[in-house]
mmCIF file of C-alpha atoms in Angstrom:
data_model
loop_
_atom_site.group_PDB
_atom_site.id
_atom_site.type_symbol
_atom_site.label_atom_id
_atom_site.label_comp_id
_atom_site.label_asym_id
_atom_site.label_seq_id
_atom_site.Cartn_x
_atom_site.Cartn_y
_atom_site.Cartn_z
ATOM 1 C CA MET A 387 4.156 -22.551 33.861
ATOM 2 C CA ASN A 388 5.528 -24.959 36.180
ATOM 3 C CA LYS A 389 6.038 -28.870 36.267
ATOM 4 C CA GLU A 390 2.562 -29.715 36.995
ATOM 5 C CA GLN A 391 1.292 -27.025 34.681
ATOM 6 C CA LEU A 392 3.102 -28.233 31.729
ATOM 7 C CA GLU A 393 2.252 -32.173 32.204
ATOM 8 C CA GLY A 394 -1.665 -30.955 32.841
ATOM 9 C CA GLU A 395 -1.577 -29.117 28.995
ATOM 10 C CA ARG A 396 0.342 -32.067 27.418
ATOM 11 C CA ILE A 397 -2.565 -34.128 28.856
ATOM 12 C CA ARG A 398 -5.341 -31.716 27.847
ATOM 13 C CA LYS A 399 -3.569 -31.558 24.672
ATOM 14 C CA LYS A 400 -2.666 -35.259 23.737
ATOM 15 C CA ASP A 401 0.361 -34.415 23.181
ATOM 16 C CA PRO A 402 3.459 -35.693 25.092
ATOM 17 C CA LYS A 403 5.941 -33.270 23.375
ATOM 18 C CA PHE A 404 4.081 -29.865 23.793
ATOM 19 C CA ARG A 405 6.093 -26.819 24.608
ATOM 20 C CA PRO A 406 4.731 -23.753 25.793
ATOM 21 C CA LEU A 407 5.309 -20.635 23.583
ATOM 22 C CA PRO A 408 8.546 -18.054 24.927
ATOM 23 C CA LEU A 409 6.965 -15.658 27.469
ATOM 24 C CA TYR A 410 4.195 -17.127 27.949
ATOM 25 C CA ALA A 411 3.129 -15.011 30.649
ATOM 26 C CA CYS A 412 3.694 -11.701 28.196
ATOM 27 C CA ASN A 413 2.018 -13.802 25.361
ATOM 28 C CA ALA A 414 -0.966 -14.651 27.726
ATOM 29 C CA MET A 415 -1.343 -10.564 28.244
ATOM 30 C CA VAL A 416 -1.106 -9.937 24.528
ATOM 31 C CA ASP A 417 -3.983 -13.057 23.754
ATOM 32 C CA CYS A 418 -6.213 -11.160 26.549
ATOM 33 C CA ARG A 419 -5.580 -7.525 25.016
ATOM 34 C CA ARG A 420 -3.968 -6.891 28.994
ATOM 35 C CA VAL A 421 -2.813 -3.575 27.830
ATOM 36 C CA GLU A 422 -2.489 -2.164 31.745
ATOM 37 C CA LEU A 423 -0.496 -5.134 32.400
ATOM 38 C CA LEU A 424 1.886 -4.638 29.318
ATOM 39 C CA MET A 425 2.875 -1.807 30.295
ATOM 40 C CA HIS A 426 3.608 -2.442 34.170
ATOM 41 C CA PRO A 427 6.990 -1.259 34.921
ATOM 42 C CA LEU A 428 7.948 -5.035 35.438
ATOM 43 C CA THR A 429 7.133 -6.482 32.210
ATOM 44 C CA GLN A 430 8.503 -3.223 30.227
ATOM 45 C CA THR A 431 11.626 -3.877 32.127
ATOM 46 C CA PHE A 432 11.444 -7.583 31.237
ATOM 47 C CA LEU A 433 10.600 -6.634 27.541
ATOM 48 C CA GLU A 434 13.620 -4.207 27.813
ATOM 49 C CA MET A 435 16.101 -6.588 28.952
ATOM 50 C CA LYS A 436 15.198 -8.731 26.256
ATOM 51 C CA TRP A 437 15.407 -5.986 23.621
ATOM 52 C CA ARG A 438 18.953 -4.658 24.735
ATOM 53 C CA ALA A 439 20.568 -8.650 25.208
ATOM 54 C CA TYR A 440 19.572 -10.116 21.195
ATOM 55 C CA GLY A 441 16.288 -8.182 20.071
ATOM 56 C CA LYS A 442 18.073 -5.142 18.926
ATOM 57 C CA TYR A 443 20.862 -6.808 17.108
ATOM 58 C CA ILE A 444 18.430 -9.243 15.045
ATOM 59 C CA HIS A 445 16.033 -6.028 14.380
ATOM 60 C CA LEU A 446 18.919 -3.714 12.904
ATOM 61 C CA SER A 447 20.601 -6.648 11.150
ATOM 62 C CA PHE A 448 17.746 -7.580 8.953
ATOM 63 C CA LEU A 449 16.748 -3.433 8.713
ATOM 64 C CA ILE A 450 20.364 -3.063 7.364
ATOM 65 C CA ILE A 451 19.739 -6.045 4.848
ATOM 66 C CA TYR A 452 16.789 -4.468 4.035
ATOM 67 C CA LEU A 453 18.205 -1.517 3.467
ATOM 68 C CA VAL A 454 20.657 -2.899 0.635
ATOM 69 C CA PHE A 455 17.802 -4.043 -0.937
ATOM 70 C CA LEU A 456 15.818 -1.116 -1.053
ATOM 71 C CA PHE A 457 19.236 0.826 -2.419
ATOM 72 C CA LEU A 458 19.510 -1.807 -5.255
ATOM 73 C CA VAL A 459 15.893 -2.014 -5.967
ATOM 74 C CA THR A 460 15.936 2.143 -6.016
ATOM 75 C CA PHE A 461 19.050 2.548 -8.249
ATOM 76 C CA PHE A 462 18.029 -0.195 -10.649
ATOM 77 C CA ALA A 463 14.767 1.652 -11.467
ATOM 78 C CA LEU A 464 15.802 4.663 -11.623
ATOM 79 C CA GLY A 465 19.579 4.239 -12.858
ATOM 80 C CA TYR A 466 18.833 1.420 -15.747
ATOM 81 C CA LEU A 467 15.036 2.117 -16.657
ATOM 82 C CA GLY A 468 14.780 5.516 -15.839
ATOM 83 C CA HIS A 469 16.781 6.238 -18.934
ATOM 84 C CA SER A 470 16.921 6.722 -22.709
ATOM 85 C CA ILE A 471 13.193 6.856 -23.469
ATOM 86 C CA HIS A 472 11.609 9.583 -25.820
ATOM 87 C CA MET A 473 8.306 10.154 -27.515
ATOM 88 C CA VAL A 474 7.694 8.984 -30.904
ATOM 89 C CA PRO A 475 5.536 9.656 -33.746
ATOM 90 C CA ALA A 476 2.928 7.046 -34.773
ATOM 91 C CA ASN A 477 4.391 6.611 -37.783
ATOM 92 C CA TYR A 478 8.121 6.255 -36.420
ATOM 93 C CA THR A 479 10.057 3.256 -37.360
ATOM 94 C CA THR A 480 13.288 2.280 -35.447
ATOM 95 C CA THR A 481 14.742 -1.220 -34.215
ATOM 96 C CA SER A 482 14.872 -0.385 -30.683
ATOM 97 C CA ILE A 483 11.124 -1.200 -28.491
ATOM 98 C CA LEU A 484 8.651 0.068 -29.584
ATOM 99 C CA TYR A 485 5.363 0.644 -27.063
ATOM 100 C CA SER A 486 2.166 1.995 -27.407
ATOM 101 C CA SER A 487 0.007 3.755 -24.695
ATOM 102 C CA THR A 488 -2.945 2.454 -23.636
ATOM 103 C CA THR A 489 -4.675 5.810 -24.283
ATOM 104 C CA PRO A 490 -5.652 7.069 -28.405
ATOM 105 C CA CYS A 491 -4.597 10.658 -27.310
ATOM 106 C CA THR A 492 -0.747 9.535 -26.351
ATOM 107 C CA PRO A 493 1.551 9.152 -28.784
ATOM 108 C CA GLN A 494 4.270 6.110 -28.615
ATOM 109 C CA PHE A 495 7.552 6.013 -26.876
ATOM 110 C CA VAL A 496 10.833 3.818 -27.640
ATOM 111 C CA TYR A 497 12.713 2.499 -25.378
ATOM 112 C CA GLU A 498 16.178 1.739 -26.092
ATOM 113 C CA PRO A 499 17.793 -0.976 -23.594
ATOM 114 C CA GLN A 500 21.202 -0.612 -22.735
ATOM 115 C CA GLU A 501 23.407 -3.266 -22.037
ATOM 116 C CA PRO A 502 23.685 -3.820 -18.293
ATOM 117 C CA SER A 503 27.085 -3.443 -16.492
ATOM 118 C CA GLY A 504 28.138 -5.492 -14.069
ATOM 119 C CA CYS A 505 27.086 -3.458 -11.404
ATOM 120 C CA ILE A 506 23.233 -3.621 -12.895
ATOM 121 C CA TYR A 507 23.629 -7.475 -13.458
ATOM 122 C CA PHE A 508 24.807 -7.544 -9.962
ATOM 123 C CA SER A 509 22.192 -6.096 -8.722
ATOM 124 C CA ALA A 510 19.625 -7.825 -10.873
ATOM 125 C CA VAL A 511 20.529 -10.926 -8.756
ATOM 126 C CA ALA A 512 20.885 -9.389 -5.591
ATOM 127 C CA ILE A 513 17.348 -8.297 -6.122
ATOM 128 C CA LEU A 514 16.091 -11.802 -7.316
ATOM 129 C CA VAL A 515 17.683 -13.888 -4.706
ATOM 130 C CA PHE A 516 15.894 -11.536 -1.626
ATOM 131 C CA ALA A 517 12.761 -12.085 -3.436
ATOM 132 C CA ILE A 518 12.765 -15.561 -4.340
ATOM 133 C CA LEU A 519 14.253 -16.240 -0.504
ATOM 134 C CA ASN A 520 11.134 -14.228 1.042
ATOM 135 C CA ILE A 521 8.625 -15.522 -1.261
ATOM 136 C CA LEU A 522 9.669 -18.598 0.219
ATOM 137 C CA LYS A 523 9.830 -17.508 4.040
ATOM 138 C CA GLU A 524 6.133 -15.731 3.189
ATOM 139 C CA MET A 525 4.858 -19.401 1.872
ATOM 140 C CA VAL A 526 5.686 -20.918 5.013
ATOM 141 C CA GLN A 527 4.036 -18.472 7.258
ATOM 142 C CA LEU A 528 0.897 -18.593 4.706
ATOM 143 C CA TYR A 529 1.056 -22.713 5.508
ATOM 144 C CA HIS A 530 1.465 -22.344 9.489
ATOM 145 C CA HIS A 531 -1.091 -19.109 9.626
ATOM 146 C CA LYS A 532 -3.282 -20.044 7.137
ATOM 147 C CA LEU A 533 -7.072 -17.553 7.255
ATOM 148 C CA LYS A 534 -4.442 -14.939 9.529
ATOM 149 C CA TYR A 535 -2.260 -14.394 7.471
ATOM 150 C CA LEU A 536 -4.395 -14.058 4.821
ATOM 151 C CA ALA A 537 -6.366 -11.076 7.031
ATOM 152 C CA GLU A 538 -3.050 -9.131 7.493
ATOM 153 C CA GLY A 539 -3.114 -6.044 4.583
ATOM 154 C CA ILE A 540 0.597 -5.542 5.311
ATOM 155 C CA ASN A 541 0.735 -9.122 3.600
ATOM 156 C CA VAL A 542 -0.431 -8.137 0.514
ATOM 157 C CA VAL A 543 2.125 -5.338 0.490
ATOM 158 C CA GLU A 544 5.234 -7.653 1.241
ATOM 159 C CA TRP A 545 4.174 -9.657 -1.577
ATOM 160 C CA THR A 546 3.267 -7.443 -4.358
ATOM 161 C CA MET A 547 6.952 -5.671 -3.299
ATOM 162 C CA TYR A 548 9.133 -9.435 -3.877
ATOM 163 C CA LEU A 549 6.654 -10.005 -7.338
ATOM 164 C CA THR A 550 6.759 -6.968 -9.153
ATOM 165 C CA SER A 551 10.648 -6.889 -8.580
ATOM 166 C CA THR A 552 10.875 -10.082 -9.711
ATOM 167 C CA CYS A 553 9.203 -9.083 -12.940
ATOM 168 C CA MET A 554 11.402 -5.584 -12.640
ATOM 169 C CA VAL A 555 14.877 -7.451 -13.139
ATOM 170 C CA LEU A 556 13.867 -11.093 -14.992
ATOM 171 C CA PRO A 557 15.006 -9.139 -18.447
ATOM 172 C CA VAL A 558 18.210 -8.383 -17.247
ATOM 173 C CA ILE A 559 19.247 -11.710 -15.739
ATOM 174 C CA VAL A 560 17.118 -14.128 -18.512
ATOM 175 C CA GLY A 561 17.743 -12.519 -21.777
ATOM 176 C CA GLY A 562 13.984 -12.021 -22.655
ATOM 177 C CA GLU A 563 12.409 -8.687 -24.436
ATOM 178 C CA TRP A 564 11.574 -5.654 -22.085
ATOM 179 C CA LYS A 565 7.904 -5.324 -22.067
ATOM 180 C CA ALA A 566 5.694 -2.305 -20.950
ATOM 181 C CA GLN A 567 5.305 -4.251 -17.681
ATOM 182 C CA GLN A 568 8.750 -4.126 -16.408
ATOM 183 C CA PHE A 569 7.919 -0.395 -15.862
ATOM 184 C CA ASN A 570 4.501 -0.691 -14.247
ATOM 185 C CA SER A 571 6.810 -3.462 -11.965
ATOM 186 C CA ALA A 572 9.358 -0.997 -11.331
ATOM 187 C CA SER A 573 6.960 1.738 -9.979
ATOM 188 C CA LEU A 574 5.021 -0.459 -7.914
ATOM 189 C CA ALA A 575 8.507 -2.040 -6.309
ATOM 190 C CA VAL A 576 10.147 1.019 -5.451
ATOM 191 C CA PHE A 577 6.503 2.277 -3.761
ATOM 192 C CA THR A 578 6.224 -0.816 -1.854
ATOM 193 C CA ALA A 579 9.823 -1.260 -1.202
ATOM 194 C CA TRP A 580 10.225 2.280 0.561
ATOM 195 C CA PHE A 581 6.418 1.832 2.180
ATOM 196 C CA THR A 582 7.399 -1.367 3.953
ATOM 197 C CA LEU A 583 11.000 0.176 5.198
ATOM 198 C CA LEU A 584 8.500 2.327 7.343
ATOM 199 C CA LEU A 585 7.140 -0.751 8.896
ATOM 200 C CA TYR A 586 10.563 -1.425 9.822
ATOM 201 C CA PHE A 587 10.568 1.171 12.430
ATOM 202 C CA GLN A 588 7.638 -0.003 14.423
ATOM 203 C CA ARG A 589 10.053 -1.987 16.986
ATOM 204 C CA PHE A 590 11.333 1.775 18.007
ATOM 205 C CA ASP A 591 10.567 3.003 21.083
ATOM 206 C CA ARG A 592 9.631 6.986 20.185
ATOM 207 C CA ILE A 593 8.640 6.379 16.846
ATOM 208 C CA GLY A 594 6.888 3.111 16.907
ATOM 209 C CA ILE A 595 3.570 3.984 17.783
ATOM 210 C CA TYR A 596 3.254 6.670 15.891
ATOM 211 C CA ILE A 597 3.499 4.313 12.987
ATOM 212 C CA VAL A 598 1.404 1.578 14.387
ATOM 213 C CA MET A 599 -1.513 4.576 14.610
ATOM 214 C CA PHE A 600 -1.115 5.214 11.136
ATOM 215 C CA LEU A 601 -1.681 1.836 10.521
ATOM 216 C CA GLU A 602 -5.245 1.750 12.603
ATOM 217 C CA ILE A 603 -5.926 5.235 11.068
ATOM 218 C CA LEU A 604 -5.534 3.537 7.664
ATOM 219 C CA ASN A 605 -7.284 0.156 8.084
ATOM 220 C CA THR A 606 -10.245 2.300 9.377
ATOM 221 C CA LEU A 607 -10.316 4.577 6.241
ATOM 222 C CA ILE A 608 -10.356 1.582 3.912
ATOM 223 C CA LYS A 609 -12.907 -0.040 5.767
ATOM 224 C CA VAL A 610 -15.098 3.051 5.728
ATOM 225 C CA LEU A 611 -14.252 4.081 2.111
ATOM 226 C CA VAL A 612 -15.746 0.531 1.205
ATOM 227 C CA VAL A 613 -18.476 1.353 2.196
ATOM 228 C CA PHE A 614 -19.120 4.479 0.825
ATOM 229 C CA SER A 615 -17.345 3.795 -2.389
ATOM 230 C CA VAL A 616 -21.444 2.997 -3.063
ATOM 231 C CA LEU A 617 -21.893 6.805 -3.158
ATOM 232 C CA ILE A 618 -19.000 6.980 -5.246
ATOM 233 C CA ILE A 619 -19.796 4.857 -7.389
ATOM 234 C CA ALA A 620 -23.715 6.744 -7.749
ATOM 235 C CA PHE A 621 -22.400 9.978 -8.491
ATOM 236 C CA GLY A 622 -19.901 8.559 -10.946
ATOM 237 C CA LEU A 623 -22.634 7.270 -13.143
ATOM 238 C CA ALA A 624 -24.673 9.956 -12.093
ATOM 239 C CA PHE A 625 -22.019 12.658 -13.566
ATOM 240 C CA TYR A 626 -21.433 10.401 -16.450
ATOM 241 C CA ILE A 627 -24.671 10.105 -18.361
ATOM 242 C CA LEU A 628 -25.437 14.185 -17.100
ATOM 243 C CA MET A 629 -21.603 15.290 -18.734
ATOM 244 C CA TYR A 630 -20.153 12.845 -21.147
ATOM 245 C CA PRO A 631 -22.896 14.531 -23.814
ATOM 246 C CA GLY A 632 -20.910 17.925 -23.607
ATOM 247 C CA SER A 633 -17.868 16.480 -23.966
ATOM 248 C CA HIS A 634 -16.513 16.582 -20.908
ATOM 249 C CA LEU A 635 -13.031 14.733 -20.663
ATOM 250 C CA SER A 636 -13.248 14.266 -16.913
ATOM 251 C CA PHE A 637 -16.261 12.891 -17.794
ATOM 252 C CA SER A 638 -15.421 10.830 -20.905
ATOM 253 C CA SER A 639 -15.597 7.126 -19.431
ATOM 254 C CA VAL A 640 -17.432 5.564 -16.714
ATOM 255 C CA PRO A 641 -13.570 4.841 -15.124
ATOM 256 C CA MET A 642 -12.624 8.420 -15.235
ATOM 257 C CA SER A 643 -15.743 9.670 -14.338
ATOM 258 C CA VAL A 644 -15.638 7.827 -11.074
ATOM 259 C CA MET A 645 -11.958 9.102 -10.210
ATOM 260 C CA HIS A 646 -13.044 12.470 -10.781
ATOM 261 C CA THR A 647 -15.687 11.937 -8.643
ATOM 262 C CA PHE A 648 -13.580 10.901 -6.075
ATOM 263 C CA SER A 649 -11.285 13.478 -6.503
ATOM 264 C CA MET A 650 -14.150 15.757 -5.866
ATOM 265 C CA MET A 651 -14.748 14.542 -2.366
ATOM 266 C CA LEU A 652 -11.381 15.971 -1.893
ATOM 267 C CA GLY A 653 -12.317 19.436 -2.565
ATOM 268 C CA GLU A 654 -11.341 19.398 -6.116
ATOM 269 C CA VAL A 655 -14.639 20.330 -7.825
ATOM 270 C CA ASP A 656 -13.413 22.992 -10.097
ATOM 271 C CA PHE A 657 -16.556 24.316 -10.385
ATOM 272 C CA LEU A 658 -15.891 27.441 -12.790
ATOM 273 C CA ASN A 659 -13.899 24.963 -15.381
ATOM 274 C CA ILE A 660 -16.291 22.250 -15.568
ATOM 275 C CA PHE A 661 -19.867 23.304 -14.773
ATOM 276 C CA VAL A 662 -20.000 27.369 -14.734
ATOM 277 C CA TYR A 663 -17.989 28.225 -18.284
ATOM 278 C CA PRO A 664 -19.947 25.019 -20.106
ATOM 279 C CA TYR A 665 -23.080 26.423 -18.898
ATOM 280 C CA PHE A 666 -22.916 30.040 -20.357
ATOM 281 C CA GLY A 667 -21.505 28.519 -23.760
ATOM 282 C CA GLU A 668 -17.998 30.383 -22.361
ATOM 283 C CA SER A 669 -15.623 27.235 -22.234
ATOM 284 C CA THR A 670 -12.126 27.857 -23.714
ATOM 285 C CA LYS A 671 -12.460 23.332 -24.547
ATOM 286 C CA GLY A 672 -15.798 23.472 -25.940
ATOM 287 C CA ASP A 673 -17.230 21.775 -23.339
ATOM 288 C CA LEU A 674 -21.478 22.572 -23.360
ATOM 289 C CA LEU A 675 -23.795 21.513 -20.171
ATOM 290 C CA LEU A 676 -26.655 20.172 -21.446
ATOM 291 C CA PHE A 677 -28.734 19.463 -18.552
ATOM 292 C CA PRO A 678 -28.134 22.287 -16.330
ATOM 293 C CA VAL A 679 -31.157 21.830 -13.985
ATOM 294 C CA THR A 680 -30.259 18.240 -12.918
ATOM 295 C CA THR A 681 -26.793 18.729 -12.945
ATOM 296 C CA PHE A 682 -26.694 21.540 -10.528
ATOM 297 C CA ALA A 683 -29.024 19.726 -8.430
ATOM 298 C CA LEU A 684 -26.989 16.776 -8.237
ATOM 299 C CA LEU A 685 -23.661 18.584 -7.686
ATOM 300 C CA LEU A 686 -25.833 20.317 -5.087
ATOM 301 C CA ILE A 687 -26.432 16.818 -2.964
ATOM 302 C CA PHE A 688 -23.003 15.258 -3.816
ATOM 303 C CA MET A 689 -21.154 18.755 -2.025
ATOM 304 C CA ILE A 690 -23.335 18.164 0.995
ATOM 305 C CA LEU A 691 -23.252 14.225 1.351
ATOM 306 C CA MET A 692 -19.660 14.237 -0.004
ATOM 307 C CA PRO A 693 -17.070 16.608 1.043
ATOM 308 C CA ILE A 694 -18.946 18.046 3.738
ATOM 309 C CA LEU A 695 -20.555 14.821 5.703
ATOM 310 C CA LEU A 696 -18.416 12.053 4.053
ATOM 311 C CA MET A 697 -15.032 14.265 4.368
ATOM 312 C CA ASN A 698 -15.987 15.283 8.913
ATOM 313 C CA LEU A 699 -16.910 11.411 9.205
ATOM 314 C CA LEU A 700 -13.813 10.400 8.384
ATOM 315 C CA ILE A 701 -11.725 13.140 10.435
ATOM 316 C CA GLY A 702 -14.295 12.436 13.113
ATOM 317 C CA LEU A 703 -13.326 8.598 13.043
ATOM 318 C CA ALA A 704 -9.661 9.397 12.943
ATOM 319 C CA VAL A 705 -9.206 11.789 15.375
ATOM 320 C CA GLY A 706 -12.400 11.821 17.616
ATOM 321 C CA ASP A 707 -11.254 8.057 19.191
ATOM 322 C CA ILE A 708 -8.082 8.980 19.315
ATOM 323 C CA GLU A 709 -7.063 7.316 22.476
ATOM 324 C CA SER A 710 -9.000 4.214 21.853
ATOM 325 C CA VAL A 711 -6.778 3.975 18.512
ATOM 326 C CA LYS A 712 -3.667 4.977 20.879
ATOM 327 C CA LYS A 713 -4.462 2.182 23.212
ATOM 328 C CA ASN A 714 -4.778 -0.675 20.003
ATOM 329 C CA ALA A 715 -1.341 0.671 18.639
ATOM 330 C CA GLN A 716 0.360 0.321 21.972
ATOM 331 C CA LEU A 717 -1.056 -3.228 22.363
ATOM 332 C CA LYS A 718 0.755 -4.453 18.827
ATOM 333 C CA ARG A 719 3.439 -2.269 19.146
ATOM 334 C CA ILE A 720 4.239 -4.306 22.386
ATOM 335 C CA ALA A 721 2.906 -7.636 20.983
ATOM 336 C CA MET A 722 6.063 -6.976 18.171
ATOM 337 C CA GLN A 723 8.181 -7.009 21.106
ATOM 338 C CA VAL A 724 6.755 -10.668 22.798
ATOM 339 C CA PRO A 725 7.498 -13.130 20.718
#
């Protein structure tokens, strides 16, 4: 943008201090989704020079800091929380912290917290500081981007990671009582931390395109599953009504029935144990099939619609439009290098 264009933009925006974004031309290409211009050798050479000059050093610095955080989260969760747990009978008395399972058929378990060593305490403080600083950073981004920030699913993953990491280490720092939530938080913190590591590889040339394509397909999959979740709920409720009177554990409640229906959609029907043996009265668990005609008819409809039709639709969306996915992935990956 030359001097005349800059003055014109300042007049149009009524802002005498307006300054254009760095790499104005490249950002315009991204905004207009001009992949062919971004892939032009001149643009690629310019971005490569920018990456070699300072981009890779900044990104590698952030990556190294994050790897330290990832190591501390994993070390804390596995080394401190993962020990001194054992099952106890329901009438067991102890001075340690006793947790009750949320299911009636599972025994209680006891956790005997160890005195945190200096290494564990340092890890907890470092995790807490990193999480708080990044929460502040995310709040600033939310203030600037507003609705665009909320539309990015990756931000949800990062918020989950920072909040669960904080909940995981708080009892060590403030000396509060250990709760079952610490174990839930630790599992989510470890998962989201390792998943976020995958996102750091998007900037690298050779592997970045595959990670962005993976996220593109994941986004499509979530949209399709949200739409067709109506069918999953419909079959889950129908199977619950038919199978619950026969004492089937897989259909003992509505949430369990819906979850089992989802697993059946992936091919885990378990036809013999759930349908055939109860039909002939030979189930070792005492399950019965009280409404066989309706159940088998519903199962036939389910197998046609869900494992065959819906799964092939998902595969078709993921594979059939791979060129469009690759083009969008290229645009997103290059857009990360432009700012």
